[in-house]
Coordinates of C-alpha atoms in Angstrom, one line a residue:
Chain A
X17 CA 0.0 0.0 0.0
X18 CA 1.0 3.1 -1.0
X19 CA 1.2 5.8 1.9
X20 CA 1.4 9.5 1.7
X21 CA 1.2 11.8 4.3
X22 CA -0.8 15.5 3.1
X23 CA -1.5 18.5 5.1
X24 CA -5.0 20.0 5.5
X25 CA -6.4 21.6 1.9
X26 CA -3.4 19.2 0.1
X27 CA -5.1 16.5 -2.8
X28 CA -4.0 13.5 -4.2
X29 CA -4.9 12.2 -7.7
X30 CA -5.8 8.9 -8.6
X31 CA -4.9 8.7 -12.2
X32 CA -5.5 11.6 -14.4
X33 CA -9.6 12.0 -13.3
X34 CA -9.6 11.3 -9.7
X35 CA -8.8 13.8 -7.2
X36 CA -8.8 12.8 -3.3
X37 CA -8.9 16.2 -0.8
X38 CA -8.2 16.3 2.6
X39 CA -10.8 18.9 4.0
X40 CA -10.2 18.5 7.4
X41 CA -9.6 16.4 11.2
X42 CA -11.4 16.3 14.0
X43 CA -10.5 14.0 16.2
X44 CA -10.6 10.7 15.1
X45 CA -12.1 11.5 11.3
X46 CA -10.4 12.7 8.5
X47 CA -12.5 14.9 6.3
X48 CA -12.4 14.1 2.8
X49 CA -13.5 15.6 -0.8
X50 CA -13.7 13.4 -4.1
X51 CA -13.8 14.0 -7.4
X52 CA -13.9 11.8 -10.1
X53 CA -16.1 11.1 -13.5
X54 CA -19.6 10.0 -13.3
X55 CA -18.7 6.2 -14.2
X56 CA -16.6 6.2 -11.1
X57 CA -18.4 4.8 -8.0
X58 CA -17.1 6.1 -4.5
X59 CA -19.0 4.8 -1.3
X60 CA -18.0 3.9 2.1
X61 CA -16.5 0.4 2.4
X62 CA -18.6 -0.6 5.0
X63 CA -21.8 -0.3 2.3
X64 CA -20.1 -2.5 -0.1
X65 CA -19.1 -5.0 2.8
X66 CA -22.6 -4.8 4.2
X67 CA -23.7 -6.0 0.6
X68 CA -20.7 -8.7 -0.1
X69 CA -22.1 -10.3 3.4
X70 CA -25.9 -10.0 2.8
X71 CA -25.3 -11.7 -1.2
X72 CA -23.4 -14.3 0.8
X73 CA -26.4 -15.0 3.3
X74 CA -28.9 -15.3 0.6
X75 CA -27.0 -17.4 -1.5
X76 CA -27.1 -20.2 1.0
X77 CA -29.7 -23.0 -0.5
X78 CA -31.2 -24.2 2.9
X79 CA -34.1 -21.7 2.1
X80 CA -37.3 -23.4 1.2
X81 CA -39.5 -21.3 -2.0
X82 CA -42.2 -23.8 -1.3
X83 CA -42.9 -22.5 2.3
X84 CA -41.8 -18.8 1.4
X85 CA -44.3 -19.0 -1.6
X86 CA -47.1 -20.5 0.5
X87 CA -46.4 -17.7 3.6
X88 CA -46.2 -14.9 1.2
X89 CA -48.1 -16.3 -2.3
X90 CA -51.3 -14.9 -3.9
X91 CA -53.4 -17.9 -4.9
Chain B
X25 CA -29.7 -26.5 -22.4
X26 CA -29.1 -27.8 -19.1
X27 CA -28.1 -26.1 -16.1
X28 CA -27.1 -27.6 -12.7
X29 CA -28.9 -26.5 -9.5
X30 CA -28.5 -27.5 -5.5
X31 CA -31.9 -26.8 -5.4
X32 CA -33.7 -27.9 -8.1
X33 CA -31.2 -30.7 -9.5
X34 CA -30.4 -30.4 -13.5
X35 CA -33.1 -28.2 -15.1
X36 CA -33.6 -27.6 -18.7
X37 CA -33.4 -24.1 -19.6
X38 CA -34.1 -21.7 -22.5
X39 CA -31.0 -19.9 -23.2
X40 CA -32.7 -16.5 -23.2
X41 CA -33.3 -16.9 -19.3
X42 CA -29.8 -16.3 -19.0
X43 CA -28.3 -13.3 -17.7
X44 CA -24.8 -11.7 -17.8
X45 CA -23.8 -9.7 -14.7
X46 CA -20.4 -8.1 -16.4
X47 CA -19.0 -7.5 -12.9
X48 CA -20.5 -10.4 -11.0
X49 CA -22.1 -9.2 -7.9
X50 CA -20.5 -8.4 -4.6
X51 CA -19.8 -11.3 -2.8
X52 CA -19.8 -13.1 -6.4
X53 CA -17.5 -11.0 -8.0
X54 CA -16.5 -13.9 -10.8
X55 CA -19.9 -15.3 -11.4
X56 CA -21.0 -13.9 -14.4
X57 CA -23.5 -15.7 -15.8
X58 CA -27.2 -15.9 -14.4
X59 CA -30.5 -17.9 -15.0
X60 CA -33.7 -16.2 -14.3
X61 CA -36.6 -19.0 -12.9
X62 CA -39.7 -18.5 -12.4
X63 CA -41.3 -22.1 -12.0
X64 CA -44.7 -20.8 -10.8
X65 CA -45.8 -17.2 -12.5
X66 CA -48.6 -17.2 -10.2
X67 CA -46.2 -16.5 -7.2
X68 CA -44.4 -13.7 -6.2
X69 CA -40.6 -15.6 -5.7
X70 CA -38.1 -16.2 -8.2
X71 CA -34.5 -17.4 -8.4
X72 CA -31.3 -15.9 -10.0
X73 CA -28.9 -19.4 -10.2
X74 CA -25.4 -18.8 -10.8
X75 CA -24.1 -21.1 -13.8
X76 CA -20.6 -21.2 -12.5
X77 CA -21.1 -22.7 -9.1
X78 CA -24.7 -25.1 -8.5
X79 CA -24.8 -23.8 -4.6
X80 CA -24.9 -20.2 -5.3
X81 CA -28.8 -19.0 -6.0
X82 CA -30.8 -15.9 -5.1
X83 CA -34.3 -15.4 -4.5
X84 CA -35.2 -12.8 -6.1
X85 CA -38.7 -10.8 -5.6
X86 CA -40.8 -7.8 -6.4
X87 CA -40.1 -5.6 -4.0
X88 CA -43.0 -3.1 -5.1
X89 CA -44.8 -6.0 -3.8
X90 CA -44.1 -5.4 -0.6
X91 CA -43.0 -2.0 -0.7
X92 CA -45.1 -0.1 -2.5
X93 CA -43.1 3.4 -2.0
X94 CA -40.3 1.9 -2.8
X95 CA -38.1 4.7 -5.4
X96 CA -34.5 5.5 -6.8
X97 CA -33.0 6.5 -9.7
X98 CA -31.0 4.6 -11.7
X99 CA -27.6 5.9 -12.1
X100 CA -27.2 7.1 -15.8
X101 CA -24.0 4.6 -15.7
X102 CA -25.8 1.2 -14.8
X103 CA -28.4 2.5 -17.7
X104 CA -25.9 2.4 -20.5
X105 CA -24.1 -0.4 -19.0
X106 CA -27.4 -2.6 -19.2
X107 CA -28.4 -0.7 -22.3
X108 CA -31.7 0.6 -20.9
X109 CA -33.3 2.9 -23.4
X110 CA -36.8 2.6 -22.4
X111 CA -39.0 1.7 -19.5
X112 CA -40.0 -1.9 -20.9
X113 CA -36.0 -2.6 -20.7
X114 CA -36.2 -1.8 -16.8
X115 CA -36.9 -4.7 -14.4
X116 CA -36.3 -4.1 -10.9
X117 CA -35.5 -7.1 -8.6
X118 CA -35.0 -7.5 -4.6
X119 CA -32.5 -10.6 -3.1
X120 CA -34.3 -11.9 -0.7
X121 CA -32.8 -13.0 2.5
X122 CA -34.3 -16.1 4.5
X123 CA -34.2 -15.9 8.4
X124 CA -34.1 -19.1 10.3
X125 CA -38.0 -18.9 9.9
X126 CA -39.8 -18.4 6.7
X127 CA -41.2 -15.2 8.1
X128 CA -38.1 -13.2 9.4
X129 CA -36.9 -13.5 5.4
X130 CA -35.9 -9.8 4.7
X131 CA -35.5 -8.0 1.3
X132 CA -32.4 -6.2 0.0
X133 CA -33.4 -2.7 -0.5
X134 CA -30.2 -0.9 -0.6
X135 CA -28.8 -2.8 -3.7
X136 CA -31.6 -3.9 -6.3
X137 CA -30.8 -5.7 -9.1
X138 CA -31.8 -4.8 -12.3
X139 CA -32.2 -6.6 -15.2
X140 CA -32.7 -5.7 -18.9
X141 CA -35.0 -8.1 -20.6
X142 CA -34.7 -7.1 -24.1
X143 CA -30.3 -7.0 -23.8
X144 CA -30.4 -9.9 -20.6
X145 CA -28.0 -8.1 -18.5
X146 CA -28.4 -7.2 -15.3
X147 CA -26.5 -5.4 -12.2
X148 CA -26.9 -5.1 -8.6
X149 CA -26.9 -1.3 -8.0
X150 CA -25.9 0.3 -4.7
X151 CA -28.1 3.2 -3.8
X152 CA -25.9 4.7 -1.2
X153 CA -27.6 8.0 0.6
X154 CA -30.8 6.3 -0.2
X155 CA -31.4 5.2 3.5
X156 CA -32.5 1.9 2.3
X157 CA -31.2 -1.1 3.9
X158 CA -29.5 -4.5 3.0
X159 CA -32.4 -6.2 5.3
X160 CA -36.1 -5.0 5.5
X161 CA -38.3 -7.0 6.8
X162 CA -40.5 -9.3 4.0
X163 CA -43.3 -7.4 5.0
X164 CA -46.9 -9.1 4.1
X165 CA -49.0 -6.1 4.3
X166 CA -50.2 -6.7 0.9
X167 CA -50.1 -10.5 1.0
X168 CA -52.9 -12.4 2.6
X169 CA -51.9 -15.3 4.8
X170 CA -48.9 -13.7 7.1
X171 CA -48.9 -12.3 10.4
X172 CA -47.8 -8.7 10.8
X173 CA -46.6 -8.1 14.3
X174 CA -43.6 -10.3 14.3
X175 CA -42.0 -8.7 11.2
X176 CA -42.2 -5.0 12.6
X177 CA -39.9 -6.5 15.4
X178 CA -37.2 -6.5 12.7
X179 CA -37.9 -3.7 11.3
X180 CA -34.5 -2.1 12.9
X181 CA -32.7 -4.4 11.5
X182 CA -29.4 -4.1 9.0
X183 CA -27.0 -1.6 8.0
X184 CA -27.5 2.3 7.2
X185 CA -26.2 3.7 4.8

């Protein structure tokens, strides 16, 4: 990993298109601004995480469709 | 053509139930290609089975079944990727989690999956900022035969995002 240390108002670019800001700290958090194209996705980690784990829940086969379909069907 | 499933054994398919995910989904990042089933029209489940690995399936749902208010907007991006140039080439899609019972199964609002029909590609879209949530309780407010109380104990459930 690549680290860099950058002062308060300093940027960072990712490529030619990304640009990373540092904003500000308070405490704990770092304060950051992004820009990059419209293609680009930028979201917290923890979303995509959340996602990864709840895909890997659902994909388990010990679910039933018979029982779910008879709890939730319209006959 | 014939597909395997853990589920269902080997089913025969048509070949335009099959759905490319050009990135996989997350979790799934490799899997690329999907069938759709529906085995029974007249009910509101149906399943997204992975063609690279027989144990990996989804259940997929309506979830303006169950959430009528349901809304988003589809990132211009995912549009062109799935080549969506009309509302008939939209079809919106909810993974459907199942709790240890049938009744605590929760749907994934926060990242849909859409599907194109017409171009059969598909992506699970993340709508962070949207305040949905990766488990919202399979509500059966518009369904007949469930009981309500029990699911508004979940409804606290999941992750913000």
């Amino acid at each position: 990993m690549l680290v860099l240390t950058r002062k308060k108002g300093e940027t960072i670019m990712i490529g030619d298109h990304i640009e990373l800001v540092v904003l500000g700290m308070e405490g704990d958090s770092v304060k950051l601004g992004i820009s990059a194209p419209k293609h680009v996705q930028v979201f917290r980690k923890e979303i995509y995480d959340a996602i990864q784990q709840s895909n890997k829940e659902a994909s388990q086969t010990g679910w039933n469709i018979d029982q779910l379909n008879r709890l939730f069907g319209k006959e | 053509m014939n597909i395997e499933s853990a589920q269902f054994g080997s089913i025969d398919i048509d070949e335009r139930q099959l759905i490319t995910f050009d990135n996989g989904i997350p979790g799934f990042e490799s899997y690329r290609i999907f069938a759709l089933l529906t085995p029974n029209a007249q009910m509101p489940f149906s399943f997204l089975q992975s063609l690279d690995d027989k144990i990996v399936a989804f259940i997929l749902t309506n979830p303006f079944l169950f959430y009528p208010e349901y809304e988003f907007e589809l990132h211009e991006e995912a549009a062109e990727l799935l080549r969506i140039r009309s509302q008939e080439e939209v079809t919106v899609w909810s993974i459907v989690s199942v709790g240890s019972h049938m009744s605590d199964s929760t749907l994934n609002l926060l990242a849909p999956v859409i599907i194109n029909p017409i171009s059969r590609k598909g992506k699970q879209v993340i709508l962070h900022g949207s305040g949905y949530l990766t488990k919202h309780p399979l509500r059966p407010n518009n369904m007949d035969s469930a009981n309500s109380t029990e699911v508004k104990e979940n409804a606290n459930a999941g992750l913000d995002a």
